[in-house]
Amino acid sequence: MALLPWTPGSLFVMDVMLNTKQMKSMKPSNSQKTADRQTHLESQLAMQVVKHIRRLVEAGKLKPGDKLPPERELARKLKISRASLRSGIGYLAATGVLNVRHGVGAFIADDPPVFASSSFNLIGALHGFQPWQMFETRLILESQLAALAAGRSRKEHQLALAGEVEKLFASLDRPAEFLVHDMNFHRILAQASGNPVLAAIMETLTLAFYRERNKTVEHAKDMRDAAEMHKLILKAIRMRDAVKARTLMERHLTASMEAQSVEKHGRRKPSGR
Amino acid sequence: MALLPWTPGSLFVMDVMLNTKQMKSMKPSNSQKTADRQTHLESQLAMQVVKHIRRLVEAGKLKPGDKLPPERELARKLKISRASLRSGIGYLAATGVLNVRHGVGAFIADDPPVFASSSFNLIGALHGFQPWQMFETRLILESQLAALAAGRSRKEHQLALAGEVEKLFASLDRPAEFLVHDMNFHRILAQASGNPVLAAIMETLTLAFYRERNKTVEHAKDMRDAAEMHKLILKAIRMRDAVKARTLMERHLTASMEAQSVEKHGRRKPSGR
DNA sequence: GAATCACAGTGGTCTGACCACATTATACCC
DNA sequence: GGGTATAATGTGGTCAGACCACTGTGATTC
């Protein structure tokens, strides 16, 4: 299969990078010598399974929600052992393409697409993602999403958003529930942006965020403010005012972050940085 | 963290292409009652492996490039079968945390972080990602990256970028090589933005892009134009002109897309709306 | 000294059995 | 008949141990 034109060596250009740490593994003593890149490709057989599924998906014979044949059967059909098949299944499950349920079967995922959500934290820990970097990324994406939604959202989206806003106000005294509707609002907003790729990325980030967040209890005042902001953002979207939607979203997120920061550290963060 | 100013407009170039389908999974009412999410969680034992590795990583006992113990040994230590261990290993490899090399061992990844790159295409096919959506996402992220880099890049980054620009001009007659340096430029730019989260997302997208692109041969003129643009972008970054860097990047990407569109379909796409 | 080869270490695959979970069918009791 | 246990079935999860395939290395040979 026509290998990529990796001219040898050229790949390590970024070695110049600042990362003063993790530079140790660079000394040739160890690992790769030239440019093998793209390792972790999962063994031949596992990949064969992936390819098989991909073909079916691309041919439209397998759609979100569909059930795969039982492992034993599928293994027989592909002429590989069940172990190898499971390796492939595991790969697809890990990347969120498949949804495996013990005692039931394997299904093509039909939830909002997410990239490697489960190990986002791990990857983050590995490369030293800082909270402020996560936040900055979210700020950039989500405000962009709001702007796009202002330009593209349809009636259905706006109604769904309105519904969530309503529930937001209705659950001011039940933080757990509030959080769910908060999350829904942002998820619908992502859908309303009309760009599922962007939405998927956002979803990935959001999940990592909320995983942390649902440990802290929110303050009543912050919740009311947040609900109010959602309302305003929705209004801007309805009026198709992209700039305003973006600005409001930025403000909302910043405020929300500061609120969380308080709950965690007991004090307001120096806002400026 | 001082976010950079935003230049409105220029972003909605592609609003025309708003597609009409893909709205089905909008109602969040569906499956989860409150907030269970996170299906496809890989069985207990596999997750135990992940947790184990995570602990080691977070405790700093395992750093990028380090080698894991042999499977047989590790399985014994965790008191699980080798099969289950391998399931966990596979999961980590699939999400890009681990790098397994047949006959050698498993290593903590030390390449630029990427999310589920391998099955990006599959996920895309599954949820019907359109080329223009991919492109729009790239446009948003990359121009933002350029702006950030203008504000934050360090000398090392600028030098590395300059090096790539030079090689870009030097390889105008060797498309394959040109492409590598092109890719490097954008990768270094991502690093220079100072936000590894954003960089990781970008890397994921880029990979998916180039995977397609290296099939088409570029036209000489387009390549020269591209090289010229890279040079200009670098100049803007050096002058710490965030707005200009962003604008140039947007223009560069748009032009680049059109060029590709020509090669693929043999005609210029209706440029505007 | 350099090329070759054998070996040991490690991941990849196979087999077939058994366990655990979910769903469905059946039996039973009221 | 209706509802509730209970059994049977289907399916993924785990296990054990053997063997295959790839890599790196050090001994052998010339």
Coordinates of C-alpha atoms (C1' of nucleotides) in Angstrom, one line a residue:
Chain A
M1 CA 0.0 0.0 0.0
A2 CA 2.0 2.9 -1.3
L3 CA 3.9 4.2 1.7
L4 CA 3.9 7.9 2.4
P5 CA 6.7 9.9 1.0
W6 CA 8.5 10.3 4.2
T7 CA 11.9 11.5 3.3
P8 CA 14.1 10.1 5.9
G9 CA 15.0 12.2 8.9
S10 CA 12.9 15.2 7.8
L11 CA 10.4 14.3 10.4
F12 CA 12.4 15.3 13.4
V13 CA 12.6 18.9 12.5
M14 CA 10.7 19.7 15.5
D15 CA 13.4 18.5 17.7
V16 CA 14.4 22.1 18.0
M17 CA 11.3 22.6 20.0
L18 CA 11.5 24.0 23.4
N19 CA 10.4 21.1 25.3
T20 CA 13.5 20.9 27.4
K21 CA 12.1 17.8 29.0
Q22 CA 11.3 14.6 27.2
M23 CA 14.3 15.2 25.1
K24 CA 16.1 12.3 26.5
S25 CA 14.4 9.7 24.4
M26 CA 16.0 11.5 21.5
K27 CA 19.4 10.2 21.9
P28 CA 19.8 7.6 19.2
S29 CA 20.7 4.9 21.7
N30 CA 17.1 4.1 22.0
S31 CA 14.1 3.7 19.8
Q32 CA 13.8 4.6 16.1
K33 CA 16.8 5.6 14.0
T34 CA 15.4 7.3 11.1
A35 CA 11.7 7.8 10.4
D36 CA 9.5 5.0 11.1
R37 CA 6.7 7.2 12.5
Q38 CA 3.1 6.1 12.6
T39 CA 3.8 3.1 14.7
H40 CA 1.0 1.7 16.9
L41 CA -0.7 0.5 13.8
E42 CA -2.2 -2.6 15.3
S43 CA -1.1 -5.8 13.8
Q44 CA -2.1 -7.0 10.4
L45 CA -5.0 -9.1 11.4
A46 CA -6.6 -6.5 13.7
M47 CA -6.3 -4.0 10.9
Q48 CA -7.9 -6.4 8.5
V49 CA -11.0 -6.3 10.8
V50 CA -10.9 -2.5 10.8
K51 CA -10.7 -2.5 7.0
H52 CA -13.6 -4.9 6.8
I53 CA -15.8 -2.8 8.9
R54 CA -14.7 0.3 7.1
R55 CA -15.7 -1.2 3.8
L56 CA -19.1 -2.1 5.1
V57 CA -19.6 1.3 6.5
E58 CA -18.5 3.1 3.4
A59 CA -20.7 0.9 1.3
G60 CA -23.6 1.9 3.5
K61 CA -24.2 -1.7 4.6
L62 CA -23.5 -0.7 8.2
K63 CA -25.0 2.3 9.7
P64 CA -24.9 3.9 13.2
G65 CA -26.8 1.7 15.6
D66 CA -26.5 -1.4 13.6
K67 CA -25.4 -4.6 15.3
L68 CA -22.3 -6.6 14.3
P69 CA -22.5 -10.3 13.9
P70 CA -21.5 -12.3 16.9
E71 CA -17.7 -12.6 17.4
R72 CA -17.5 -16.3 16.8
E73 CA -19.4 -16.0 13.6
L74 CA -17.5 -12.9 12.3
A75 CA -14.2 -14.5 13.1
R76 CA -15.1 -17.6 11.1
K77 CA -16.2 -15.4 8.2
L78 CA -12.9 -13.4 8.2
K79 CA -10.9 -16.6 8.7
I80 CA -9.1 -15.4 11.7
S81 CA -9.2 -16.5 15.3
R82 CA -11.6 -14.9 17.7
A83 CA -8.7 -13.4 19.6
S84 CA -7.5 -11.5 16.6
L85 CA -10.9 -10.4 15.8
R86 CA -11.4 -9.1 19.3
S87 CA -8.2 -7.2 18.9
G88 CA -9.7 -5.4 16.0
I89 CA -13.0 -4.9 17.8
G90 CA -11.1 -3.5 20.7
Y91 CA -9.4 -1.0 18.5
L92 CA -12.6 0.2 17.0
A93 CA -14.2 0.4 20.4
A94 CA -11.3 2.4 21.7
T95 CA -11.5 4.9 18.9
G96 CA -15.3 5.3 19.5
V97 CA -16.4 3.7 16.3
L98 CA -17.9 0.7 18.0
N99 CA -19.9 0.3 21.1
V100 CA -19.6 -3.1 22.8
R101 CA -22.0 -4.3 25.4
H102 CA -21.3 -7.4 27.4
G103 CA -23.8 -10.1 26.8
V104 CA -25.5 -8.2 24.0
G105 CA -23.2 -7.4 21.1
A106 CA -21.2 -4.8 19.3
F107 CA -22.9 -1.9 17.7
I108 CA -21.8 0.8 15.3
A109 CA -21.7 3.9 17.5
D110 CA -24.6 6.3 17.1
D111 CA -23.7 8.9 19.7
P112 CA -22.1 12.2 18.9
P113 CA -18.7 11.4 17.6
V114 CA -15.9 11.8 20.0
F115 CA -12.2 11.4 19.6
A116 CA -10.3 9.2 22.1
S117 CA -12.3 10.8 24.9
S118 CA -11.4 8.1 27.4
S119 CA -7.8 8.6 27.3
F120 CA -7.8 12.3 26.8
N121 CA -6.8 12.8 30.3
L122 CA -3.9 10.4 30.0
I123 CA -2.7 11.9 26.8
G124 CA -3.0 15.2 28.5
A125 CA -1.0 14.1 31.5
L126 CA 1.6 12.7 29.2
H127 CA 2.2 15.8 27.3
G128 CA 1.5 18.2 30.1
F129 CA -1.7 19.8 29.0
Q130 CA -2.3 22.8 31.3
P131 CA -5.8 23.7 32.5
W132 CA -5.4 27.2 30.9
Q133 CA -4.6 25.6 27.6
M134 CA -7.6 23.4 27.8
F135 CA -9.7 26.4 28.6
E136 CA -8.2 28.6 25.9
T137 CA -8.9 25.9 23.4
R138 CA -12.5 25.6 24.6
L139 CA -12.9 29.3 24.4
I140 CA -11.7 29.5 20.9
L141 CA -13.8 26.6 19.7
E142 CA -17.0 27.3 21.5
S143 CA -17.1 31.0 20.7
Q144 CA -16.6 30.1 17.1
L145 CA -19.4 27.6 17.4
A146 CA -21.7 30.2 18.8
A147 CA -20.9 32.5 15.9
L148 CA -21.5 29.8 13.3
A149 CA -24.7 28.8 15.0
A150 CA -25.9 32.4 14.8
G151 CA -25.4 32.2 11.1
R152 CA -26.7 28.8 10.4
S153 CA -29.0 27.5 13.1
R154 CA -32.4 26.4 12.1
K155 CA -35.7 26.6 13.9
E156 CA -35.3 23.1 15.4
H157 CA -32.0 24.0 16.9
Q158 CA -33.3 27.2 18.4
L159 CA -36.3 25.5 19.9
A160 CA -34.2 22.8 21.4
L161 CA -31.9 25.4 22.8
A162 CA -34.8 27.3 24.3
G163 CA -36.0 24.1 25.9
E164 CA -32.7 23.6 27.6
V165 CA -32.5 27.2 28.8
E166 CA -35.9 26.7 30.3
K167 CA -34.8 23.6 32.1
L168 CA -31.7 25.4 33.2
F169 CA -33.8 27.9 35.1
A170 CA -36.0 25.2 36.4
S171 CA -33.2 23.3 38.0
L172 CA -31.3 26.0 39.7
D173 CA -31.5 24.2 43.0
R174 CA -30.4 20.8 41.6
P175 CA -26.8 21.2 40.5
A176 CA -26.5 17.7 39.0
E177 CA -29.5 18.2 36.8
F178 CA -28.4 21.8 36.0
L179 CA -25.1 20.4 34.7
V180 CA -26.8 18.0 32.4
H181 CA -28.9 20.7 30.8
D182 CA -25.9 23.0 30.6
M183 CA -24.1 20.2 28.8
N184 CA -27.0 19.7 26.5
F185 CA -27.2 23.3 25.6
H186 CA -23.6 23.3 24.4
R187 CA -24.0 20.1 22.6
I188 CA -27.0 21.3 20.7
L189 CA -25.2 24.5 20.0
A190 CA -22.4 22.4 18.4
Q191 CA -25.0 20.7 16.2
A192 CA -26.5 24.0 15.3
S193 CA -23.1 25.2 14.0
G194 CA -23.6 23.0 11.0
N195 CA -20.1 21.7 11.2
P196 CA -20.0 18.2 12.7
V197 CA -16.2 18.1 12.6
L198 CA -16.0 21.1 14.8
A199 CA -18.8 19.6 17.0
A200 CA -16.9 16.4 17.4
I201 CA -13.8 18.1 18.6
M202 CA -15.8 20.3 20.9
E203 CA -17.5 17.2 22.3
T204 CA -14.2 15.6 23.1
L205 CA -13.1 18.6 25.0
T206 CA -16.3 19.1 26.8
L207 CA -16.3 15.6 28.1
A208 CA -12.9 16.0 29.5
F209 CA -14.1 19.2 31.1
Y210 CA -17.2 17.9 32.7
R211 CA -15.5 14.9 34.0
E212 CA -13.7 17.2 36.3
R213 CA -16.4 19.5 36.9
N214 CA -19.1 17.3 38.2
K215 CA -17.1 16.8 41.4
T216 CA -17.5 20.4 42.5
V217 CA -20.7 21.7 43.7
E218 CA -21.7 25.0 42.1
H219 CA -22.7 28.1 43.9
A220 CA -26.3 29.2 43.5
K221 CA -25.4 32.6 42.3
D222 CA -23.0 31.3 39.6
M223 CA -25.7 29.0 38.4
R224 CA -28.2 31.8 38.0
D225 CA -25.6 33.9 36.2
A226 CA -24.8 31.1 33.9
A227 CA -28.5 30.4 33.1
E228 CA -28.9 34.1 32.3
M229 CA -26.0 34.0 30.0
H230 CA -27.3 31.0 28.1
K231 CA -30.5 32.9 27.6
L232 CA -28.7 35.9 26.2
I233 CA -26.6 33.8 23.9
L234 CA -29.7 32.1 22.6
K235 CA -31.2 35.5 22.0
A236 CA -28.2 36.6 20.0
I237 CA -28.3 33.5 17.9
R238 CA -32.0 34.0 17.2
M239 CA -31.2 37.5 16.0
R240 CA -28.4 36.0 13.9
D241 CA -26.0 38.3 15.5
A242 CA -22.7 36.3 15.1
V243 CA -20.5 38.9 16.7
K244 CA -22.7 39.3 19.7
A245 CA -23.1 35.5 20.1
R246 CA -19.4 35.1 20.1
T247 CA -18.7 37.9 22.5
L248 CA -21.3 36.6 24.9
M249 CA -20.0 33.1 24.8
E250 CA -16.5 34.3 25.5
R251 CA -17.8 36.2 28.5
H252 CA -19.9 33.3 29.7
L253 CA -17.0 30.9 29.6
T254 CA -14.6 33.2 31.2
A255 CA -17.0 33.8 34.1
S256 CA -17.7 30.2 34.4
M257 CA -14.1 29.4 34.6
E258 CA -13.5 31.9 37.3
A259 CA -16.4 30.6 39.3
Q260 CA -14.9 27.1 39.2
S261 CA -11.6 28.4 40.1
V262 CA -13.1 29.9 43.2
E263 CA -14.7 26.7 44.2
K264 CA -11.5 24.8 43.8
H265 CA -9.0 27.2 45.3
G266 CA -11.3 29.3 47.4
R267 CA -10.3 32.6 45.8
R268 CA -10.7 34.5 42.6
K269 CA -7.9 34.0 40.2
P270 CA -6.1 37.1 39.1
S271 CA -8.3 37.7 36.2
G272 CA -5.7 39.3 34.0
R273 CA -3.3 36.3 34.1
Chain B
M1 CA -3.6 34.4 28.7
A2 CA -4.6 37.4 26.7
L3 CA -6.6 36.2 23.7
L4 CA -5.8 37.7 20.4
P5 CA -8.2 40.1 18.7
W6 CA -10.6 38.6 16.3
T7 CA -11.3 39.8 12.9
P8 CA -14.9 39.2 12.0
G9 CA -16.0 38.2 8.6
S10 CA -13.9 36.2 6.2
L11 CA -15.1 33.1 8.1
F12 CA -18.4 32.7 6.6
V13 CA -17.2 32.2 3.2
M14 CA -18.7 28.8 3.0
D15 CA -22.1 29.4 4.5
V16 CA -23.5 28.7 1.1
M17 CA -22.6 25.1 1.4
L18 CA -24.8 24.6 4.4
N19 CA -26.1 21.1 4.0
T20 CA -29.6 20.2 4.9
K21 CA -29.5 16.7 6.4
Q22 CA -27.7 15.5 9.5
M23 CA -30.0 16.6 12.2
K24 CA -31.4 13.5 13.5
S25 CA -29.4 12.7 16.6
M26 CA -30.3 16.1 18.0
K27 CA -32.6 15.3 20.7
P28 CA -30.4 14.5 23.7
S29 CA -33.4 12.9 25.3
N30 CA -32.6 9.6 23.8
S31 CA -30.6 7.0 25.7
Q32 CA -29.0 8.4 28.8
K33 CA -31.4 9.2 31.6
T34 CA -29.1 11.6 33.3
A35 CA -25.5 11.5 32.3
D36 CA -24.2 8.1 31.8
R37 CA -22.5 8.5 28.5
Q38 CA -19.1 6.9 28.2
T39 CA -20.2 3.5 26.8
H40 CA -17.6 1.5 25.0
L41 CA -15.6 1.5 28.2
E42 CA -13.6 -1.6 27.6
S43 CA -14.1 -4.4 30.1
Q44 CA -13.0 -4.1 33.7
L45 CA -9.7 -5.8 33.4
A46 CA -8.5 -3.9 30.3
M47 CA -9.4 -0.7 32.1
Q48 CA -7.4 -1.9 35.1
V49 CA -4.4 -2.0 32.9
V50 CA -5.1 1.6 31.7
K51 CA -5.5 2.8 35.2
H52 CA -2.2 1.1 36.2
I53 CA -0.4 2.8 33.3
R54 CA -2.1 6.1 34.1
R55 CA -0.9 5.9 37.7
L56 CA 2.6 5.3 36.6
V57 CA 2.5 8.1 34.2
E58 CA 1.0 10.6 36.6
A59 CA 3.4 9.6 39.2
G60 CA 6.2 10.4 36.8
K61 CA 7.5 6.8 36.9
L62 CA 6.8 6.4 33.2
K63 CA 7.8 9.1 30.7
P64 CA 7.5 9.4 26.9
G65 CA 9.9 7.0 25.2
D66 CA 10.0 4.6 28.2
K67 CA 9.6 0.9 27.6
L68 CA 6.9 -1.2 29.3
P69 CA 7.8 -4.5 30.9
P70 CA 7.2 -7.6 28.7
E71 CA 3.6 -8.6 28.4
R72 CA 4.1 -11.9 30.2
E73 CA 5.8 -10.3 33.1
L74 CA 3.3 -7.4 33.4
A75 CA 0.4 -9.7 33.2
R76 CA 1.8 -11.7 36.0
K77 CA 2.3 -8.6 38.1
L78 CA -1.2 -7.4 37.5
K79 CA -2.6 -10.9 38.2
I80 CA -4.5 -11.0 34.9
S81 CA -4.1 -13.2 31.9
R82 CA -1.9 -12.1 29.0
A83 CA -5.0 -11.8 26.8
S84 CA -6.7 -9.3 29.1
L85 CA -3.5 -7.4 29.4
R86 CA -3.2 -7.2 25.7
S87 CA -6.7 -5.9 25.5
G88 CA -5.6 -3.0 27.7
I89 CA -2.4 -2.5 25.8
G90 CA -4.4 -2.5 22.6
Y91 CA -6.7 0.2 23.9
L92 CA -3.8 2.4 24.9
A93 CA -2.1 1.8 21.5
A94 CA -5.3 2.7 19.7
T95 CA -5.6 6.0 21.5
G96 CA -2.1 6.8 20.8
V97 CA -0.7 6.6 24.3
L98 CA 1.3 3.5 23.6
N99 CA 3.5 2.5 20.7
V100 CA 3.9 -1.2 20.2
R101 CA 6.6 -2.7 18.1
H102 CA 6.5 -6.3 17.2
G103 CA 9.4 -8.2 18.6
V104 CA 10.7 -5.2 20.6
G105 CA 8.2 -4.0 23.1
A106 CA 5.7 -1.4 24.1
F107 CA 6.7 2.2 24.6
I108 CA 5.1 5.2 26.0
A109 CA 4.4 7.4 22.9
D110 CA 6.8 10.3 22.4
D111 CA 5.5 11.7 19.2
P112 CA 3.3 14.7 18.8
P113 CA 0.0 13.8 20.5
V114 CA -2.8 12.9 18.1
F115 CA -6.4 11.9 18.8
A116 CA -7.6 8.7 17.2
S117 CA -5.9 9.6 13.9
S118 CA -6.1 6.2 12.5
S119 CA -9.9 6.0 12.5
F120 CA -10.6 9.6 11.8
N121 CA -11.6 8.7 8.3
L122 CA -13.9 5.9 9.6
I123 CA -15.5 8.2 12.1
G124 CA -15.8 10.7 9.3
A125 CA -17.4 8.3 7.0
L126 CA -19.8 7.2 9.8
H127 CA -21.0 10.7 10.5
G128 CA -20.8 12.0 7.1
F129 CA -18.1 14.6 7.5
Q130 CA -18.0 16.7 4.3
P131 CA -14.7 17.9 2.8
W132 CA -15.8 21.5 3.2
Q133 CA -16.5 20.9 6.9
M134 CA -13.0 19.5 7.3
F135 CA -11.6 22.4 5.5
E136 CA -13.6 25.0 7.5
T137 CA -12.4 23.4 10.7
R138 CA -8.9 23.5 9.6
L139 CA -9.3 27.1 8.5
I140 CA -10.5 28.1 11.9
L141 CA -7.9 26.3 13.9
E142 CA -4.9 27.0 11.7
S143 CA -5.6 30.7 11.3
Q144 CA -6.0 30.9 15.1
L145 CA -2.8 29.0 15.5
A146 CA -1.0 31.5 13.3
A147 CA -2.3 34.4 15.3
L148 CA -1.3 32.8 18.6
A149 CA 2.1 32.0 17.1
A150 CA 2.6 35.6 16.2
G151 CA 2.0 36.5 19.8
R152 CA 4.0 33.7 21.5
S153 CA 6.5 32.1 19.2
R154 CA 10.1 32.0 20.4
K155 CA 13.3 32.4 18.5
E156 CA 13.7 28.7 18.1
H157 CA 10.3 28.4 16.5
Q158 CA 11.0 31.2 14.1
L159 CA 14.3 29.7 13.1
A160 CA 12.8 26.3 12.5
L161 CA 10.0 27.8 10.5
A162 CA 12.6 29.8 8.4
G163 CA 14.4 26.5 7.8
E164 CA 11.3 24.9 6.5
V165 CA 10.5 27.8 4.2
E166 CA 13.9 27.6 2.8
K167 CA 13.5 23.9 2.1
L168 CA 10.2 24.6 0.6
F169 CA 11.7 26.8 -2.0
A170 CA 14.5 24.3 -2.5
S171 CA 12.1 21.4 -3.3
L172 CA 9.8 23.1 -5.8
D173 CA 10.5 20.4 -8.3
R174 CA 10.0 17.5 -6.0
P175 CA 6.4 17.5 -4.9
A176 CA 6.8 14.7 -2.4
E177 CA 9.6 16.4 -0.5
F178 CA 7.7 19.7 -0.8
L179 CA 4.8 18.2 0.9
V180 CA 6.8 17.0 3.9
H181 CA 8.3 20.5 4.5
D182 CA 4.8 22.0 4.1
M183 CA 3.6 19.7 6.7
N184 CA 6.5 20.4 8.9
F185 CA 5.9 24.1 8.7
H186 CA 2.4 23.7 9.9
R187 CA 3.4 21.4 12.6
I188 CA 6.1 23.7 14.0
L189 CA 3.6 26.5 13.8
A190 CA 1.3 24.5 16.0
Q191 CA 4.1 24.1 18.5
A192 CA 4.8 27.8 18.3
S193 CA 1.3 28.6 19.3
G194 CA 2.2 27.6 22.8
N195 CA -1.0 25.6 23.1
P196 CA -0.4 21.9 22.8
V197 CA -4.0 21.0 23.1
L198 CA -4.8 23.1 20.0
A199 CA -1.7 21.7 18.4
A200 CA -2.8 18.1 19.0
I201 CA -6.2 18.8 17.5
M202 CA -4.6 20.4 14.5
E203 CA -2.2 17.5 14.1
T204 CA -5.2 15.1 14.0
L205 CA -6.9 17.1 11.3
T206 CA -3.7 17.6 9.3
L207 CA -2.9 13.9 9.2
A208 CA -6.4 13.2 7.8
F209 CA -5.8 15.9 5.2
Y210 CA -2.4 14.9 4.0
R211 CA -3.5 11.3 3.8
E212 CA -5.7 12.3 1.0
R213 CA -3.5 14.9 -0.5
N214 CA -0.4 12.9 -1.2
K215 CA -2.2 11.1 -3.9
T216 CA -2.5 14.2 -6.1
V217 CA 0.4 15.7 -7.7
E218 CA 0.7 19.5 -7.3
H219 CA 1.1 22.0 -10.0
A220 CA 4.3 23.9 -10.1
K221 CA 2.7 27.3 -10.0
D222 CA 0.6 26.4 -7.0
M223 CA 3.7 25.2 -5.2
R224 CA 5.5 28.4 -5.8
D225 CA 2.6 30.4 -4.6
A226 CA 2.3 28.3 -1.5
A227 CA 6.0 28.7 -0.7
E228 CA 5.7 32.4 -1.1
M229 CA 2.7 32.5 1.3
H230 CA 4.6 30.5 3.9
K231 CA 7.3 33.1 3.7
L232 CA 4.9 35.9 4.2
I233 CA 3.2 34.2 7.1
L234 CA 6.5 33.7 8.8
K235 CA 7.3 37.4 8.3
A236 CA 4.1 38.4 9.9
I237 CA 4.8 36.1 12.8
R238 CA 8.3 37.6 13.2
M239 CA 6.8 41.0 13.3
R240 CA 4.3 39.8 15.9
D241 CA 1.4 40.9 13.8
A242 CA -1.3 38.5 14.8
V243 CA -4.0 39.9 12.6
K244 CA -1.9 39.8 9.5
A245 CA -0.7 36.3 10.3
R246 CA -4.3 35.2 10.6
T247 CA -5.4 36.8 7.5
L248 CA -2.5 35.5 5.4
M249 CA -3.1 32.0 6.7
E250 CA -6.7 32.2 5.8
R251 CA -5.8 33.3 2.3
H252 CA -3.1 30.7 2.0
L253 CA -5.4 27.9 3.0
T254 CA -8.2 29.0 0.8
A255 CA -5.9 29.2 -2.2
S256 CA -4.5 25.9 -1.4
M257 CA -7.9 24.3 -1.2
E258 CA -8.9 25.7 -4.5
A259 CA -5.7 24.5 -6.1
Q260 CA -6.5 21.0 -4.9
S261 CA -10.0 21.2 -6.0
V262 CA -8.7 21.9 -9.5
E263 CA -6.5 18.9 -9.5
K264 CA -9.2 16.7 -8.4
H265 CA -12.1 18.0 -10.5
G266 CA -10.2 19.7 -13.3
R267 CA -11.8 23.0 -12.8
R268 CA -11.8 25.9 -10.4
K269 CA -14.6 25.7 -7.9
P270 CA -16.9 28.7 -7.8
S271 CA -14.7 30.7 -5.7
G272 CA -17.1 32.9 -3.9
R273 CA -20.6 32.2 -3.0
Chain C
dG1 C1' 37.3 -6.4 10.2
dA2 C1' 33.1 -7.6 8.1
dA3 C1' 29.5 -10.5 6.8
dT4 C1' 26.7 -14.5 8.4
dC5 C1' 24.1 -17.1 11.3
dA6 C1' 22.0 -18.8 15.6
dC7 C1' 19.7 -17.6 19.6
dA8 C1' 17.1 -15.3 22.9
dG9 C1' 13.6 -11.9 23.9
dT10 C1' 9.2 -10.1 22.9
dG11 C1' 4.9 -9.2 20.6
dG12 C1' 1.2 -11.7 17.5
dT13 C1' -1.9 -15.6 16.7
dC14 C1' -4.4 -19.7 17.6
dT15 C1' -7.4 -23.0 20.2
dG16 C1' -10.8 -24.4 23.1
dA17 C1' -12.6 -24.2 27.3
dC18 C1' -15.2 -21.7 30.8
dC19 C1' -17.2 -17.4 33.1
dA20 C1' -20.4 -13.4 33.4
dC21 C1' -23.9 -10.6 31.7
dA22 C1' -28.6 -9.7 29.2
dT23 C1' -32.5 -11.2 27.1
dT24 C1' -36.0 -14.3 26.2
dA25 C1' -38.7 -18.3 27.0
dT26 C1' -40.8 -21.2 30.3
dA27 C1' -42.8 -22.7 34.5
dC28 C1' -45.0 -21.8 38.4
dC29 C1' -47.8 -19.7 41.8
dC30 C1' -51.5 -16.7 43.1
Chain D
dG1 C1' -54.9 -14.5 33.4
dG2 C1' -51.2 -12.0 35.3
dG3 C1' -47.2 -11.6 37.3
dT4 C1' -43.1 -13.4 39.1
dA5 C1' -39.4 -16.6 39.6
dT6 C1' -36.5 -19.6 37.0
dA7 C1' -34.2 -21.8 33.3
dA8 C1' -32.2 -21.6 28.8
dT9 C1' -29.9 -19.3 25.3
dG10 C1' -27.0 -16.0 23.0
dT11 C1' -23.2 -13.1 23.4
dG12 C1' -19.1 -10.8 25.1
dG13 C1' -15.1 -11.4 28.7
dT14 C1' -11.3 -14.2 30.7
dC15 C1' -8.3 -17.8 31.0
dA16 C1' -4.4 -21.1 29.9
dG17 C1' -0.8 -22.7 27.2
dA18 C1' 1.1 -23.5 23.0
dC19 C1' 3.3 -21.9 18.9
dC20 C1' 4.5 -18.3 15.2
dA21 C1' 7.0 -14.0 13.6
dC22 C1' 9.8 -10.2 14.1
dT23 C1' 14.1 -7.8 16.1
dG24 C1' 18.3 -7.1 18.0
dT25 C1' 22.5 -9.0 19.4
dG26 C1' 26.4 -11.6 20.0
dA27 C1' 29.0 -15.6 18.4
dT28 C1' 31.0 -17.7 14.4
dT29 C1' 33.3 -17.8 10.4
dC30 C1' 35.9 -16.2 6.7

